[in-house]
């Protein structure tokens, strides 16, 4: 499968439970330049709510999210 959105960095948080995918994504975003896109892969169903809320509160843009057989993918554009 080709990537839906080009990204600058990728974080695989598969198998991690809430709030670890989000915490790791925050740490990864801190390393990136403004405007960079981070792709996150997670398997925690709660991550959908977490990433939507985080993007809104932190001012980042959730460019896209996918849910495929219990695997969640997010593309976050750093504010």
mmCIF file of N, CA and C in Angstrom:
data_model
loop_
_atom_site.group_PDB
_atom_site.id
_atom_site.type_symbol
_atom_site.label_atom_id
_atom_site.label_comp_id
_atom_site.label_asym_id
_atom_site.label_seq_id
_atom_site.Cartn_x
_atom_site.Cartn_y
_atom_site.Cartn_z
ATOM 1 N N UNK A 1 0.844 -1.195 0.000
ATOM 2 C CA UNK A 1 0.000 0.000 0.000
ATOM 3 C C UNK A 1 0.879 1.245 0.000
ATOM 4 N N UNK A 2 0.580 2.176 -0.856
ATOM 5 C CA UNK A 2 1.369 3.404 -0.895
ATOM 6 C C UNK A 2 0.872 4.359 0.184
ATOM 7 N N UNK A 3 1.761 5.240 0.603
ATOM 8 C CA UNK A 3 1.374 6.187 1.643
ATOM 9 C C UNK A 3 0.385 7.203 1.100
ATOM 10 N N UNK A 4 -0.635 7.469 1.895
ATOM 11 C CA UNK A 4 -1.671 8.409 1.483
ATOM 12 C C UNK A 4 -1.141 9.836 1.483
ATOM 13 N N UNK A 5 -0.229 10.108 2.416
ATOM 14 C CA UNK A 5 0.292 11.462 2.575
ATOM 15 C C UNK A 5 1.803 11.370 2.745
ATOM 16 N N UNK A 6 2.543 12.218 2.034
ATOM 17 C CA UNK A 6 3.991 12.241 2.210
ATOM 18 C C UNK A 6 4.307 12.649 3.640
ATOM 19 N N UNK A 7 5.365 12.060 4.207
ATOM 20 C CA UNK A 7 5.710 12.391 5.581
ATOM 21 C C UNK A 7 7.229 12.483 5.744
ATOM 22 N N UNK A 8 7.641 13.213 6.768
ATOM 23 C CA UNK A 8 9.059 13.445 7.029
ATOM 24 C C UNK A 8 9.630 12.455 8.041
ATOM 25 N N UNK A 9 8.761 11.938 8.902
ATOM 26 C CA UNK A 9 9.204 10.990 9.932
ATOM 27 C C UNK A 9 8.076 10.009 10.188
ATOM 28 N N UNK A 10 8.436 8.837 10.712
ATOM 29 C CA UNK A 10 7.437 7.818 10.988
ATOM 30 C C UNK A 10 7.678 7.233 12.368
ATOM 31 N N UNK A 11 6.591 7.023 13.083
ATOM 32 C CA UNK A 11 6.647 6.434 14.422
ATOM 33 C C UNK A 11 5.745 5.218 14.457
ATOM 34 N N UNK A 12 6.312 4.072 14.796
ATOM 35 C CA UNK A 12 5.506 2.863 14.922
ATOM 36 C C UNK A 12 5.242 2.622 16.405
ATOM 37 N N UNK A 13 4.003 2.900 16.824
ATOM 38 C CA UNK A 13 3.619 2.724 18.225
ATOM 39 C C UNK A 13 2.702 1.513 18.380
ATOM 40 N N UNK A 14 2.808 0.574 17.456
ATOM 41 C CA UNK A 14 1.989 -0.646 17.505
ATOM 42 C C UNK A 14 2.242 -1.395 18.807
ATOM 43 N N UNK A 15 1.171 -1.889 19.413
ATOM 44 C CA UNK A 15 1.303 -2.676 20.620
ATOM 45 C C UNK A 15 1.378 -1.855 21.898
ATOM 46 N N UNK A 16 1.490 -0.550 21.758
ATOM 47 C CA UNK A 16 1.555 0.319 22.931
ATOM 48 C C UNK A 16 0.155 0.783 23.300
ATOM 49 N N UNK A 17 -0.102 0.858 24.590
ATOM 50 C CA UNK A 17 -1.406 1.306 25.046
ATOM 51 C C UNK A 17 -1.363 2.772 25.455
ATOM 52 N N UNK A 18 -2.526 3.362 25.423
ATOM 53 C CA UNK A 18 -2.744 4.732 25.814
ATOM 54 C C UNK A 18 -2.081 4.999 27.173
ATOM 55 N N UNK A 19 -1.364 6.061 27.409
ATOM 56 C CA UNK A 19 -1.138 7.200 26.503
ATOM 57 C C UNK A 19 0.190 7.134 25.756
ATOM 58 N N UNK A 20 0.839 5.963 25.728
ATOM 59 C CA UNK A 20 2.178 5.884 25.133
ATOM 60 C C UNK A 20 2.268 6.301 23.666
ATOM 61 N N UNK A 21 1.334 5.895 22.790
ATOM 62 C CA UNK A 21 1.457 6.347 21.392
ATOM 63 C C UNK A 21 1.498 7.877 21.293
ATOM 64 N N UNK A 22 0.662 8.532 22.083
ATOM 65 C CA UNK A 22 0.607 9.986 22.040
ATOM 66 C C UNK A 22 1.873 10.611 22.622
ATOM 67 N N UNK A 23 2.360 10.082 23.724
ATOM 68 C CA UNK A 23 3.579 10.616 24.337
ATOM 69 C C UNK A 23 4.768 10.474 23.398
ATOM 70 N N UNK A 24 4.877 9.315 22.762
ATOM 71 C CA UNK A 24 5.974 9.109 21.817
ATOM 72 C C UNK A 24 5.833 10.030 20.604
ATOM 73 N N UNK A 25 4.600 10.245 20.155
ATOM 74 C CA UNK A 25 4.373 11.152 19.024
ATOM 75 C C UNK A 25 4.771 12.575 19.399
ATOM 76 N N UNK A 26 4.435 12.997 20.624
ATOM 77 C CA UNK A 26 4.812 14.340 21.077
ATOM 78 C C UNK A 26 6.325 14.495 21.064
ATOM 79 N N UNK A 27 7.032 13.484 21.566
ATOM 80 C CA UNK A 27 8.494 13.547 21.606
ATOM 81 C C UNK A 27 9.069 13.610 20.191
ATOM 82 N N UNK A 28 8.478 12.852 19.292
ATOM 83 C CA UNK A 28 8.952 12.834 17.903
ATOM 84 C C UNK A 28 8.680 14.181 17.234
ATOM 85 N N UNK A 29 7.494 14.745 17.480
ATOM 86 C CA UNK A 29 7.157 16.055 16.895
ATOM 87 C C UNK A 29 8.108 17.133 17.382
ATOM 88 N N UNK A 30 8.550 17.024 18.635
ATOM 89 C CA UNK A 30 9.477 18.020 19.182
ATOM 90 C C UNK A 30 10.780 18.090 18.399
ATOM 91 N N UNK A 31 11.162 16.992 17.755
ATOM 92 C CA UNK A 31 12.412 16.936 16.992
ATOM 93 C C UNK A 31 12.252 17.533 15.594
ATOM 94 N N UNK A 32 10.999 17.663 15.146
ATOM 95 C CA UNK A 32 10.747 18.075 13.762
ATOM 96 C C UNK A 32 10.590 19.582 13.618
ATOM 97 N N UNK A 33 10.837 20.047 12.410
ATOM 98 C CA UNK A 33 10.640 21.458 12.073
ATOM 99 C C UNK A 33 9.146 21.733 11.929
ATOM 100 N N UNK A 34 8.772 22.975 12.112
ATOM 101 C CA UNK A 34 7.390 23.383 11.879
ATOM 102 C C UNK A 34 7.012 23.064 10.434
ATOM 103 N N UNK A 35 5.827 22.499 10.245
ATOM 104 C CA UNK A 35 5.375 22.153 8.896
ATOM 105 C C UNK A 35 5.717 20.727 8.485
ATOM 106 N N UNK A 36 6.564 20.053 9.270
ATOM 107 C CA UNK A 36 6.930 18.674 8.958
ATOM 108 C C UNK A 36 5.753 17.757 9.291
ATOM 109 N N UNK A 37 5.704 16.619 8.604
ATOM 110 C CA UNK A 37 4.606 15.674 8.803
ATOM 111 C C UNK A 37 5.132 14.405 9.462
ATOM 112 N N UNK A 38 4.471 14.008 10.543
ATOM 113 C CA UNK A 38 4.800 12.772 11.257
ATOM 114 C C UNK A 38 3.701 11.758 11.002
ATOM 115 N N UNK A 39 4.090 10.572 10.547
ATOM 116 C CA UNK A 39 3.137 9.478 10.375
ATOM 117 C C UNK A 39 3.242 8.589 11.615
ATOM 118 N N UNK A 40 2.108 8.311 12.234
ATOM 119 C CA UNK A 40 2.081 7.463 13.422
ATOM 120 C C UNK A 40 1.241 6.228 13.127
ATOM 121 N N UNK A 41 1.767 5.066 13.515
ATOM 122 C CA UNK A 41 1.034 3.809 13.388
ATOM 123 C C UNK A 41 0.748 3.320 14.804
ATOM 124 N N UNK A 42 -0.504 3.048 15.101
ATOM 125 C CA UNK A 42 -0.882 2.609 16.442
ATOM 126 C C UNK A 42 -1.909 1.484 16.349
ATOM 127 N N UNK A 43 -2.023 0.717 17.432
ATOM 128 C CA UNK A 43 -3.014 -0.358 17.466
ATOM 129 C C UNK A 43 -4.008 -0.144 18.609
ATOM 130 N N UNK A 44 -3.842 0.921 19.359
ATOM 131 C CA UNK A 44 -4.730 1.225 20.480
ATOM 132 C C UNK A 44 -5.943 2.002 19.972
ATOM 133 N N UNK A 45 -7.141 1.434 20.159
ATOM 134 C CA UNK A 45 -8.366 2.075 19.665
ATOM 135 C C UNK A 45 -8.561 3.464 20.286
ATOM 136 N N UNK A 46 -8.116 3.647 21.513
ATOM 137 C CA UNK A 46 -8.251 4.946 22.173
ATOM 138 C C UNK A 46 -7.402 6.020 21.535
ATOM 139 N N UNK A 47 -6.467 5.615 20.687
ATOM 140 C CA UNK A 47 -5.576 6.604 20.068
ATOM 141 C C UNK A 47 -6.336 7.542 19.139
ATOM 142 N N UNK A 48 -7.474 7.089 18.596
ATOM 143 C CA UNK A 48 -8.238 7.965 17.701
ATOM 144 C C UNK A 48 -8.677 9.223 18.433
ATOM 145 N N UNK A 49 -9.287 9.037 19.588
ATOM 146 C CA UNK A 49 -9.732 10.181 20.383
ATOM 147 C C UNK A 49 -8.533 11.017 20.817
ATOM 148 N N UNK A 50 -7.476 10.336 21.268
ATOM 149 C CA UNK A 50 -6.286 11.032 21.757
ATOM 150 C C UNK A 50 -5.669 11.931 20.693
ATOM 151 N N UNK A 51 -5.486 11.388 19.496
ATOM 152 C CA UNK A 51 -4.811 12.167 18.458
ATOM 153 C C UNK A 51 -5.667 13.329 17.959
ATOM 154 N N UNK A 52 -6.969 13.110 17.864
ATOM 155 C CA UNK A 52 -7.861 14.209 17.452
ATOM 156 C C UNK A 52 -7.800 15.344 18.459
ATOM 157 N N UNK A 53 -7.895 14.996 19.742
ATOM 158 C CA UNK A 53 -7.889 16.001 20.806
ATOM 159 C C UNK A 53 -6.535 16.697 20.877
ATOM 160 N N UNK A 54 -5.469 15.904 20.826
ATOM 161 C CA UNK A 54 -4.111 16.458 20.892
ATOM 162 C C UNK A 54 -3.865 17.448 19.758
ATOM 163 N N UNK A 55 -4.235 17.070 18.541
ATOM 164 C CA UNK A 55 -4.008 17.956 17.396
ATOM 165 C C UNK A 55 -4.745 19.277 17.595
ATOM 166 N N UNK A 56 -5.991 19.185 18.051
ATOM 167 C CA UNK A 56 -6.787 20.390 18.245
ATOM 168 C C UNK A 56 -6.185 21.274 19.337
ATOM 169 N N UNK A 57 -5.826 20.683 20.459
ATOM 170 C CA UNK A 57 -5.316 21.463 21.590
ATOM 171 C C UNK A 57 -3.920 22.012 21.342
ATOM 172 N N UNK A 58 -3.078 21.234 20.645
ATOM 173 C CA UNK A 58 -1.689 21.648 20.426
ATOM 174 C C UNK A 58 -1.535 22.507 19.175
ATOM 175 N N UNK A 59 -2.591 22.582 18.353
ATOM 176 C CA UNK A 59 -2.527 23.412 17.159
ATOM 177 C C UNK A 59 -1.928 22.717 15.945
ATOM 178 N N UNK A 60 -1.648 21.420 16.073
ATOM 179 C CA UNK A 60 -1.135 20.666 14.924
ATOM 180 C C UNK A 60 -2.314 20.313 14.019
ATOM 181 N N UNK A 61 -2.009 19.940 12.787
ATOM 182 C CA UNK A 61 -3.064 19.571 11.845
ATOM 183 C C UNK A 61 -3.063 18.062 11.648
ATOM 184 N N UNK A 62 -4.200 17.433 11.897
ATOM 185 C CA UNK A 62 -4.348 16.006 11.613
ATOM 186 C C UNK A 62 -4.766 15.910 10.150
ATOM 187 N N UNK A 63 -3.780 15.664 9.281
ATOM 188 C CA UNK A 63 -4.024 15.685 7.843
ATOM 189 C C UNK A 63 -4.922 14.544 7.400
ATOM 190 N N UNK A 64 -4.712 13.394 8.043
ATOM 191 C CA UNK A 64 -5.462 12.209 7.623
ATOM 192 C C UNK A 64 -5.386 11.170 8.720
ATOM 193 N N UNK A 65 -6.416 10.363 8.811
ATOM 194 C CA UNK A 65 -6.349 9.197 9.691
ATOM 195 C C UNK A 65 -6.985 8.019 8.987
ATOM 196 N N UNK A 66 -6.431 6.847 9.216
ATOM 197 C CA UNK A 66 -6.948 5.624 8.617
ATOM 198 C C UNK A 66 -7.124 4.580 9.709
ATOM 199 N N UNK A 67 -8.116 3.745 9.529
ATOM 200 C CA UNK A 67 -8.369 2.635 10.439
ATOM 201 C C UNK A 67 -8.534 1.401 9.563
ATOM 202 N N UNK A 68 -7.576 0.509 9.640
ATOM 203 C CA UNK A 68 -7.601 -0.668 8.773
ATOM 204 C C UNK A 68 -7.348 -1.909 9.621
ATOM 205 N N UNK A 69 -8.396 -2.674 9.867
ATOM 206 C CA UNK A 69 -8.287 -3.935 10.622
ATOM 207 C C UNK A 69 -7.594 -3.741 11.969
ATOM 208 N N UNK A 70 -7.985 -2.705 12.689
ATOM 209 C CA UNK A 70 -7.428 -2.488 14.012
ATOM 210 C C UNK A 70 -6.066 -1.826 14.035
ATOM 211 N N UNK A 71 -5.598 -1.390 12.870
ATOM 212 C CA UNK A 71 -4.346 -0.623 12.796
ATOM 213 C C UNK A 71 -4.717 0.802 12.413
ATOM 214 N N UNK A 72 -4.297 1.731 13.250
ATOM 215 C CA UNK A 72 -4.641 3.136 13.042
ATOM 216 C C UNK A 72 -3.418 3.884 12.549
ATOM 217 N N UNK A 73 -3.632 4.702 11.540
ATOM 218 C CA UNK A 73 -2.531 5.513 11.012
ATOM 219 C C UNK A 73 -2.950 6.980 11.034
ATOM 220 N N UNK A 74 -2.020 7.813 11.453
ATOM 221 C CA UNK A 74 -2.278 9.252 11.555
ATOM 222 C C UNK A 74 -1.154 10.013 10.884
ATOM 223 N N UNK A 75 -1.516 11.079 10.228
ATOM 224 C CA UNK A 75 -0.528 11.990 9.657
ATOM 225 C C UNK A 75 -0.723 13.342 10.314
ATOM 226 N N UNK A 76 0.248 13.721 11.134
ATOM 227 C CA UNK A 76 0.168 14.983 11.880
ATOM 228 C C UNK A 76 1.151 15.982 11.301
ATOM 229 N N UNK A 77 0.639 17.158 10.980
ATOM 230 C CA UNK A 77 1.516 18.235 10.489
ATOM 231 C C UNK A 77 1.820 19.151 11.658
ATOM 232 N N UNK A 78 3.096 19.316 11.935
ATOM 233 C CA UNK A 78 3.502 20.114 13.086
ATOM 234 C C UNK A 78 3.166 21.585 12.879
ATOM 235 N N UNK A 79 2.633 22.190 13.927
ATOM 236 C CA UNK A 79 2.274 23.619 13.876
ATOM 237 C C UNK A 79 3.533 24.478 13.753
#
